[in-house]
Amino acid sequence: MAEPLEIAAAAEVLLDTGPKPLAGKKAIVTSGPTHEPIDPVRYIANRSSGKQGHAIAAELARLGADVTLVSGPVTIADPEGVKVIHVERAEEMRDAVIGSLPADIAVMVAAVADWRVASASGNKIKKQPGEAPPPLLLTENPDILKTIGHHAKRPKLVVGFAAETQNVAENGRSKLERKGADYILANDVSPHTGIMGGDRNTVKVIGKLGDEDWPEMDKQAVAERLGKLIASHFS
Ligand code: C5P
């Protein structure tokens, strides 16, 4: 299954001289946050910008893959050369990803909300003078990466991300196993790092054969390096 990370270098040579390394391969990428409605005007969201997922989708397309990007609500443009499905909620994202199978590669970058409001109100919830704030009862969202990692049509290569604020390596490795991924790109998104929503990223690549620390680089460079790693599995 997974090959040593060092093989990634071979794919670089291929891209320069030969056919595109991911030609004929289909990839599904998720990106951005999800918005989980509370009522028609309010929602639960997170700080994901979609920059990393969109850069990865564009890079896989540059390497020759037929890419479907399932994007949550973001303010950045759709990447060139990629089919984009726009969604808002985690359940819509799950349906779009499952509906895009079969695929050879899945890279789940989206910061999917772990919870949604159990029953979102059809009307705007009104503030009632003198009354306590309304309680929000949450329910768990589907885990899209875990679903794909254990799916009957599981892509050959499944990659996830792990945004952590503590125990980055340990949490990343347990996610690798629990979610059935081949690689987890774990990063520390503590506020002082500026990664969430920012342009740069520092990731630890956790694979079945070991870990690799990538130095801090911009999100485009992370996409290019991940593209090489993915291509090495198909060369
Ligand atoms: O469990 P956690 O949210 O930290 O896992 C992060 C990884 O799982 C990311 O790859 C993310 O895209 C994916 N994920 C998902 N569906 C969820 C939660 C996370 O696909 N409901």
mmCIF file with all atom_site columns, C-alpha atoms in Angstrom, residues 76-211:
data_model
loop_
_atom_site.group_PDB
_atom_site.id
_atom_site.type_symbol
_atom_site.label_atom_id
_atom_site.label_alt_id
_atom_site.label_comp_id
_atom_site.label_asym_id
_atom_site.label_entity_id
_atom_site.label_seq_id
_atom_site.pdbx_PDB_ins_code
_atom_site.Cartn_x
_atom_site.Cartn_y
_atom_site.Cartn_z
_atom_site.occupancy
_atom_site.B_iso_or_equiv
_atom_site.pdbx_formal_charge
_atom_site.auth_seq_id
_atom_site.auth_comp_id
_atom_site.auth_asym_id
_atom_site.auth_atom_id
_atom_site.pdbx_PDB_model_num
ATOM 1   C CA . ILE A 1 76  ? -11.678 32.589 -2.701  1.00 0.00 ? 76  ILE A CA 1
ATOM 2   C CA . ALA A 1 77  ? -12.154 31.788 -6.409  1.00 0.00 ? 77  ALA A CA 1
ATOM 3   C CA . ASP A 1 78  ? -12.736 28.331 -7.820  1.00 0.00 ? 78  ASP A CA 1
ATOM 4   C CA . PRO A 1 79  ? -9.432  26.871 -9.072  1.00 0.00 ? 79  PRO A CA 1
ATOM 5   C CA . GLU A 1 80  ? -8.881  26.551 -12.834 1.00 0.00 ? 80  GLU A CA 1
ATOM 6   C CA . GLY A 1 81  ? -9.330  23.182 -14.488 1.00 0.00 ? 81  GLY A CA 1
ATOM 7   C CA . VAL A 1 82  ? -11.286 21.627 -11.644 1.00 0.00 ? 82  VAL A CA 1
ATOM 8   C CA . LYS A 1 83  ? -14.936 20.602 -11.362 1.00 0.00 ? 83  LYS A CA 1
ATOM 9   C CA . VAL A 1 84  ? -16.314 22.378 -8.273  1.00 0.00 ? 84  VAL A CA 1
ATOM 10  C CA . ILE A 1 85  ? -19.375 21.336 -6.265  1.00 0.00 ? 85  ILE A CA 1
ATOM 11  C CA . HIS A 1 86  ? -20.398 24.073 -3.811  1.00 0.00 ? 86  HIS A CA 1
ATOM 12  C CA . VAL A 1 87  ? -22.017 22.951 -0.569  1.00 0.00 ? 87  VAL A CA 1
ATOM 13  C CA . GLU A 1 88  ? -22.873 24.520 2.774   1.00 0.00 ? 88  GLU A CA 1
ATOM 14  C CA . ARG A 1 89  ? -23.514 21.750 5.300   1.00 0.00 ? 89  ARG A CA 1
ATOM 15  C CA . ALA A 1 90  ? -21.510 18.659 6.264   1.00 0.00 ? 90  ALA A CA 1
ATOM 16  C CA . GLU A 1 91  ? -24.300 16.335 5.143   1.00 0.00 ? 91  GLU A CA 1
ATOM 17  C CA . GLU A 1 92  ? -24.315 18.005 1.717   1.00 0.00 ? 92  GLU A CA 1
ATOM 18  C CA . MET A 1 93  ? -20.533 17.664 1.561   1.00 0.00 ? 93  MET A CA 1
ATOM 19  C CA . ARG A 1 94  ? -20.775 13.953 2.438   1.00 0.00 ? 94  ARG A CA 1
ATOM 20  C CA . ASP A 1 95  ? -23.400 13.383 -0.259  1.00 0.00 ? 95  ASP A CA 1
ATOM 21  C CA . ALA A 1 96  ? -21.326 15.213 -2.881  1.00 0.00 ? 96  ALA A CA 1
ATOM 22  C CA . VAL A 1 97  ? -18.191 13.220 -1.991  1.00 0.00 ? 97  VAL A CA 1
ATOM 23  C CA . ILE A 1 98  ? -19.981 9.845  -2.018  1.00 0.00 ? 98  ILE A CA 1
ATOM 24  C CA . GLY A 1 99  ? -21.739 10.829 -5.238  1.00 0.00 ? 99  GLY A CA 1
ATOM 25  C CA . SER A 1 100 ? -18.337 11.523 -6.845  1.00 0.00 ? 100 SER A CA 1
ATOM 26  C CA . LEU A 1 101 ? -17.021 7.987  -6.226  1.00 0.00 ? 101 LEU A CA 1
ATOM 27  C CA . PRO A 1 102 ? -15.360 5.980  -7.627  1.00 0.00 ? 102 PRO A CA 1
ATOM 28  C CA . ALA A 1 103 ? -12.049 7.820  -7.453  1.00 0.00 ? 103 ALA A CA 1
ATOM 29  C CA . ASP A 1 104 ? -8.372  6.908  -7.196  1.00 0.00 ? 104 ASP A CA 1
ATOM 30  C CA . ILE A 1 105 ? -7.456  9.654  -4.737  1.00 0.00 ? 105 ILE A CA 1
ATOM 31  C CA . ALA A 1 106 ? -9.347  11.399 -1.918  1.00 0.00 ? 106 ALA A CA 1
ATOM 32  C CA . VAL A 1 107 ? -7.834  14.356 -0.080  1.00 0.00 ? 107 VAL A CA 1
ATOM 33  C CA . MET A 1 108 ? -10.140 15.529 2.677   1.00 0.00 ? 108 MET A CA 1
ATOM 34  C CA . VAL A 1 109 ? -8.952  18.995 3.658   1.00 0.00 ? 109 VAL A CA 1
ATOM 35  C CA . ALA A 1 110 ? -12.241 20.596 4.679   1.00 0.00 ? 110 ALA A CA 1
ATOM 36  C CA . ALA A 1 111 ? -12.708 21.729 8.262   1.00 0.00 ? 111 ALA A CA 1
ATOM 37  C CA . VAL A 1 112 ? -16.027 19.945 8.589   1.00 0.00 ? 112 VAL A CA 1
ATOM 38  C CA . ALA A 1 113 ? -18.085 21.014 11.604  1.00 0.00 ? 113 ALA A CA 1
ATOM 39  C CA . ASP A 1 114 ? -18.150 18.134 14.071  1.00 0.00 ? 114 ASP A CA 1
ATOM 40  C CA . TRP A 1 115 ? -21.660 19.046 15.167  1.00 0.00 ? 115 TRP A CA 1
ATOM 41  C CA . ARG A 1 116 ? -24.789 20.550 13.702  1.00 0.00 ? 116 ARG A CA 1
ATOM 42  C CA . VAL A 1 117 ? -27.880 21.899 15.422  1.00 0.00 ? 117 VAL A CA 1
ATOM 43  C CA . ALA A 1 118 ? -30.177 18.926 15.972  1.00 0.00 ? 118 ALA A CA 1
ATOM 44  C CA . SER A 1 119 ? -33.204 20.654 14.499  1.00 0.00 ? 119 SER A CA 1
ATOM 45  C CA . ALA A 1 120 ? -32.510 23.993 12.878  1.00 0.00 ? 120 ALA A CA 1
ATOM 46  C CA . SER A 1 121 ? -35.426 26.421 13.104  1.00 0.00 ? 121 SER A CA 1
ATOM 47  C CA . GLY A 1 122 ? -37.293 27.204 9.898   1.00 0.00 ? 122 GLY A CA 1
ATOM 48  C CA . ASN A 1 123 ? -37.917 30.743 11.165  1.00 0.00 ? 123 ASN A CA 1
ATOM 49  C CA . LYS A 1 124 ? -35.567 33.284 12.696  1.00 0.00 ? 124 LYS A CA 1
ATOM 50  C CA . ILE A 1 125 ? -35.380 32.615 16.425  1.00 0.00 ? 125 ILE A CA 1
ATOM 51  C CA . LYS A 1 126 ? -36.651 35.739 18.168  1.00 0.00 ? 126 LYS A CA 1
ATOM 52  C CA . LYS A 1 127 ? -35.118 37.270 21.260  1.00 0.00 ? 127 LYS A CA 1
ATOM 53  C CA . GLN A 1 128 ? -37.799 37.294 23.931  1.00 0.00 ? 128 GLN A CA 1
ATOM 54  C CA . PRO A 1 129 ? -37.400 40.100 26.515  1.00 0.00 ? 129 PRO A CA 1
ATOM 55  C CA . GLY A 1 130 ? -36.776 38.677 29.967  1.00 0.00 ? 130 GLY A CA 1
ATOM 56  C CA . GLU A 1 131 ? -36.380 35.093 28.720  1.00 0.00 ? 131 GLU A CA 1
ATOM 57  C CA . ALA A 1 132 ? -33.219 32.972 28.919  1.00 0.00 ? 132 ALA A CA 1
ATOM 58  C CA . PRO A 1 133 ? -31.238 32.488 25.665  1.00 0.00 ? 133 PRO A CA 1
ATOM 59  C CA . PRO A 1 134 ? -32.459 29.480 23.661  1.00 0.00 ? 134 PRO A CA 1
ATOM 60  C CA . PRO A 1 135 ? -30.435 26.306 24.270  1.00 0.00 ? 135 PRO A CA 1
ATOM 61  C CA . LEU A 1 136 ? -28.710 24.849 21.188  1.00 0.00 ? 136 LEU A CA 1
ATOM 62  C CA . LEU A 1 137 ? -28.972 21.080 21.106  1.00 0.00 ? 137 LEU A CA 1
ATOM 63  C CA . LEU A 1 138 ? -26.178 19.697 18.913  1.00 0.00 ? 138 LEU A CA 1
ATOM 64  C CA . THR A 1 139 ? -25.898 16.371 17.142  1.00 0.00 ? 139 THR A CA 1
ATOM 65  C CA . GLU A 1 140 ? -22.863 14.768 15.506  1.00 0.00 ? 140 GLU A CA 1
ATOM 66  C CA . ASN A 1 141 ? -22.155 15.314 11.814  1.00 0.00 ? 141 ASN A CA 1
ATOM 67  C CA . PRO A 1 142 ? -21.101 12.464 9.528   1.00 0.00 ? 142 PRO A CA 1
ATOM 68  C CA . ASP A 1 143 ? -17.328 11.967 9.422   1.00 0.00 ? 143 ASP A CA 1
ATOM 69  C CA . ILE A 1 144 ? -16.641 12.147 5.692   1.00 0.00 ? 144 ILE A CA 1
ATOM 70  C CA . LEU A 1 145 ? -12.994 11.056 5.843   1.00 0.00 ? 145 LEU A CA 1
ATOM 71  C CA . LYS A 1 146 ? -13.860 8.035  8.008   1.00 0.00 ? 146 LYS A CA 1
ATOM 72  C CA . THR A 1 147 ? -16.734 7.124  5.688   1.00 0.00 ? 147 THR A CA 1
ATOM 73  C CA . ILE A 1 148 ? -14.448 7.266  2.644   1.00 0.00 ? 148 ILE A CA 1
ATOM 74  C CA . GLY A 1 149 ? -11.601 5.462  4.437   1.00 0.00 ? 149 GLY A CA 1
ATOM 75  C CA . HIS A 1 150 ? -13.874 2.471  5.144   1.00 0.00 ? 150 HIS A CA 1
ATOM 76  C CA . HIS A 1 151 ? -16.051 2.644  2.017   1.00 0.00 ? 151 HIS A CA 1
ATOM 77  C CA . ALA A 1 152 ? -16.571 -0.336 -0.307  1.00 0.00 ? 152 ALA A CA 1
ATOM 78  C CA . LYS A 1 153 ? -15.370 1.964  -3.114  1.00 0.00 ? 153 LYS A CA 1
ATOM 79  C CA . ARG A 1 154 ? -12.438 3.310  -1.059  1.00 0.00 ? 154 ARG A CA 1
ATOM 80  C CA . PRO A 1 155 ? -10.018 5.226  -3.275  1.00 0.00 ? 155 PRO A CA 1
ATOM 81  C CA . LYS A 1 156 ? -6.538  3.692  -3.514  1.00 0.00 ? 156 LYS A CA 1
ATOM 82  C CA . LEU A 1 157 ? -5.071  6.671  -1.692  1.00 0.00 ? 157 LEU A CA 1
ATOM 83  C CA . VAL A 1 158 ? -6.916  8.466  1.104   1.00 0.00 ? 158 VAL A CA 1
ATOM 84  C CA . VAL A 1 159 ? -5.350  11.551 2.706   1.00 0.00 ? 159 VAL A CA 1
ATOM 85  C CA . GLY A 1 160 ? -6.720  13.550 5.626   1.00 0.00 ? 160 GLY A CA 1
ATOM 86  C CA . PHE A 1 161 ? -5.679  16.575 7.621   1.00 0.00 ? 161 PHE A CA 1
ATOM 87  C CA . ALA A 1 162 ? -5.637  16.996 11.378  1.00 0.00 ? 162 ALA A CA 1
ATOM 88  C CA . ALA A 1 163 ? -5.896  20.500 12.747  1.00 0.00 ? 163 ALA A CA 1
ATOM 89  C CA . GLU A 1 164 ? -4.787  20.255 16.350  1.00 0.00 ? 164 GLU A CA 1
ATOM 90  C CA . THR A 1 165 ? -3.940  22.621 19.151  1.00 0.00 ? 165 THR A CA 1
ATOM 91  C CA . GLN A 1 166 ? -2.187  19.996 21.291  1.00 0.00 ? 166 GLN A CA 1
ATOM 92  C CA . ASN A 1 167 ? -0.534  16.549 21.000  1.00 0.00 ? 167 ASN A CA 1
ATOM 93  C CA . VAL A 1 168 ? -0.304  17.004 17.216  1.00 0.00 ? 168 VAL A CA 1
ATOM 94  C CA . ALA A 1 169 ? 1.605   13.783 16.432  1.00 0.00 ? 169 ALA A CA 1
ATOM 95  C CA . GLU A 1 170 ? -0.342  11.506 18.782  1.00 0.00 ? 170 GLU A CA 1
ATOM 96  C CA . ASN A 1 171 ? -3.723  12.800 17.686  1.00 0.00 ? 171 ASN A CA 1
ATOM 97  C CA . GLY A 1 172 ? -2.698  12.617 14.035  1.00 0.00 ? 172 GLY A CA 1
ATOM 98  C CA . ARG A 1 173 ? -1.596  8.994  14.296  1.00 0.00 ? 173 ARG A CA 1
ATOM 99  C CA . SER A 1 174 ? -4.749  7.879  16.065  1.00 0.00 ? 174 SER A CA 1
ATOM 100 C CA . LYS A 1 175 ? -6.753  9.683  13.346  1.00 0.00 ? 175 LYS A CA 1
ATOM 101 C CA . LEU A 1 176 ? -4.799  7.802  10.655  1.00 0.00 ? 176 LEU A CA 1
ATOM 102 C CA . GLU A 1 177 ? -5.923  4.490  12.102  1.00 0.00 ? 177 GLU A CA 1
ATOM 103 C CA . ARG A 1 178 ? -9.439  5.422  13.170  1.00 0.00 ? 178 ARG A CA 1
ATOM 104 C CA . LYS A 1 179 ? -10.345 7.028  9.860   1.00 0.00 ? 179 LYS A CA 1
ATOM 105 C CA . GLY A 1 180 ? -8.664  4.479  7.593   1.00 0.00 ? 180 GLY A CA 1
ATOM 106 C CA . ALA A 1 181 ? -6.383  7.021  5.894   1.00 0.00 ? 181 ALA A CA 1
ATOM 107 C CA . ASP A 1 182 ? -3.024  6.384  4.206   1.00 0.00 ? 182 ASP A CA 1
ATOM 108 C CA . TYR A 1 183 ? -1.634  9.743  5.293   1.00 0.00 ? 183 TYR A CA 1
ATOM 109 C CA . ILE A 1 184 ? -2.630  12.433 7.753   1.00 0.00 ? 184 ILE A CA 1
ATOM 110 C CA . LEU A 1 185 ? -1.135  15.897 7.393   1.00 0.00 ? 185 LEU A CA 1
ATOM 111 C CA . ALA A 1 186 ? -1.234  17.159 10.951  1.00 0.00 ? 186 ALA A CA 1
ATOM 112 C CA . ASN A 1 187 ? -0.759  20.782 11.855  1.00 0.00 ? 187 ASN A CA 1
ATOM 113 C CA . ASP A 1 188 ? -0.817  22.946 14.936  1.00 0.00 ? 188 ASP A CA 1
ATOM 114 C CA . VAL A 1 189 ? -3.577  25.512 14.506  1.00 0.00 ? 189 VAL A CA 1
ATOM 115 C CA . SER A 1 190 ? -3.104  27.243 17.861  1.00 0.00 ? 190 SER A CA 1
ATOM 116 C CA . PRO A 1 191 ? -3.897  30.954 17.398  1.00 0.00 ? 191 PRO A CA 1
ATOM 117 C CA . HIS A 1 192 ? -0.217  31.972 17.655  1.00 0.00 ? 192 HIS A CA 1
ATOM 118 C CA . THR A 1 193 ? 0.648   29.909 14.528  1.00 0.00 ? 193 THR A CA 1
ATOM 119 C CA . GLY A 1 194 ? -1.664  31.936 12.241  1.00 0.00 ? 194 GLY A CA 1
ATOM 120 C CA . ILE A 1 195 ? -2.220  28.793 10.110  1.00 0.00 ? 195 ILE A CA 1
ATOM 121 C CA . MET A 1 196 ? -6.020  28.768 10.205  1.00 0.00 ? 196 MET A CA 1
ATOM 122 C CA . GLY A 1 197 ? -7.011  31.303 7.567   1.00 0.00 ? 197 GLY A CA 1
ATOM 123 C CA . GLY A 1 198 ? -3.371  32.289 6.887   1.00 0.00 ? 198 GLY A CA 1
ATOM 124 C CA . ASP A 1 199 ? -1.100  31.697 3.873   1.00 0.00 ? 199 ASP A CA 1
ATOM 125 C CA . ARG A 1 200 ? 1.543   29.482 5.466   1.00 0.00 ? 200 ARG A CA 1
ATOM 126 C CA . ASN A 1 201 ? 1.500   26.016 6.952   1.00 0.00 ? 201 ASN A CA 1
ATOM 127 C CA . THR A 1 202 ? 3.784   23.718 8.936   1.00 0.00 ? 202 THR A CA 1
ATOM 128 C CA . VAL A 1 203 ? 2.764   20.088 8.662   1.00 0.00 ? 203 VAL A CA 1
ATOM 129 C CA . LYS A 1 204 ? 3.835   16.748 10.013  1.00 0.00 ? 204 LYS A CA 1
ATOM 130 C CA . VAL A 1 205 ? 3.080   13.981 7.525   1.00 0.00 ? 205 VAL A CA 1
ATOM 131 C CA . ILE A 1 206 ? 1.972   10.858 9.362   1.00 0.00 ? 206 ILE A CA 1
ATOM 132 C CA . GLY A 1 207 ? 1.995   7.687  7.273   1.00 0.00 ? 207 GLY A CA 1
ATOM 133 C CA . LYS A 1 208 ? 1.789   3.977  7.924   1.00 0.00 ? 208 LYS A CA 1
ATOM 134 C CA . LEU A 1 209 ? 5.581   3.707  7.622   1.00 0.00 ? 209 LEU A CA 1
ATOM 135 C CA . GLY A 1 210 ? 6.481   6.701  9.772   1.00 0.00 ? 210 GLY A CA 1
ATOM 136 C CA . ASP A 1 211 ? 6.346   10.447 10.202  1.00 0.00 ? 211 ASP A CA 1
#
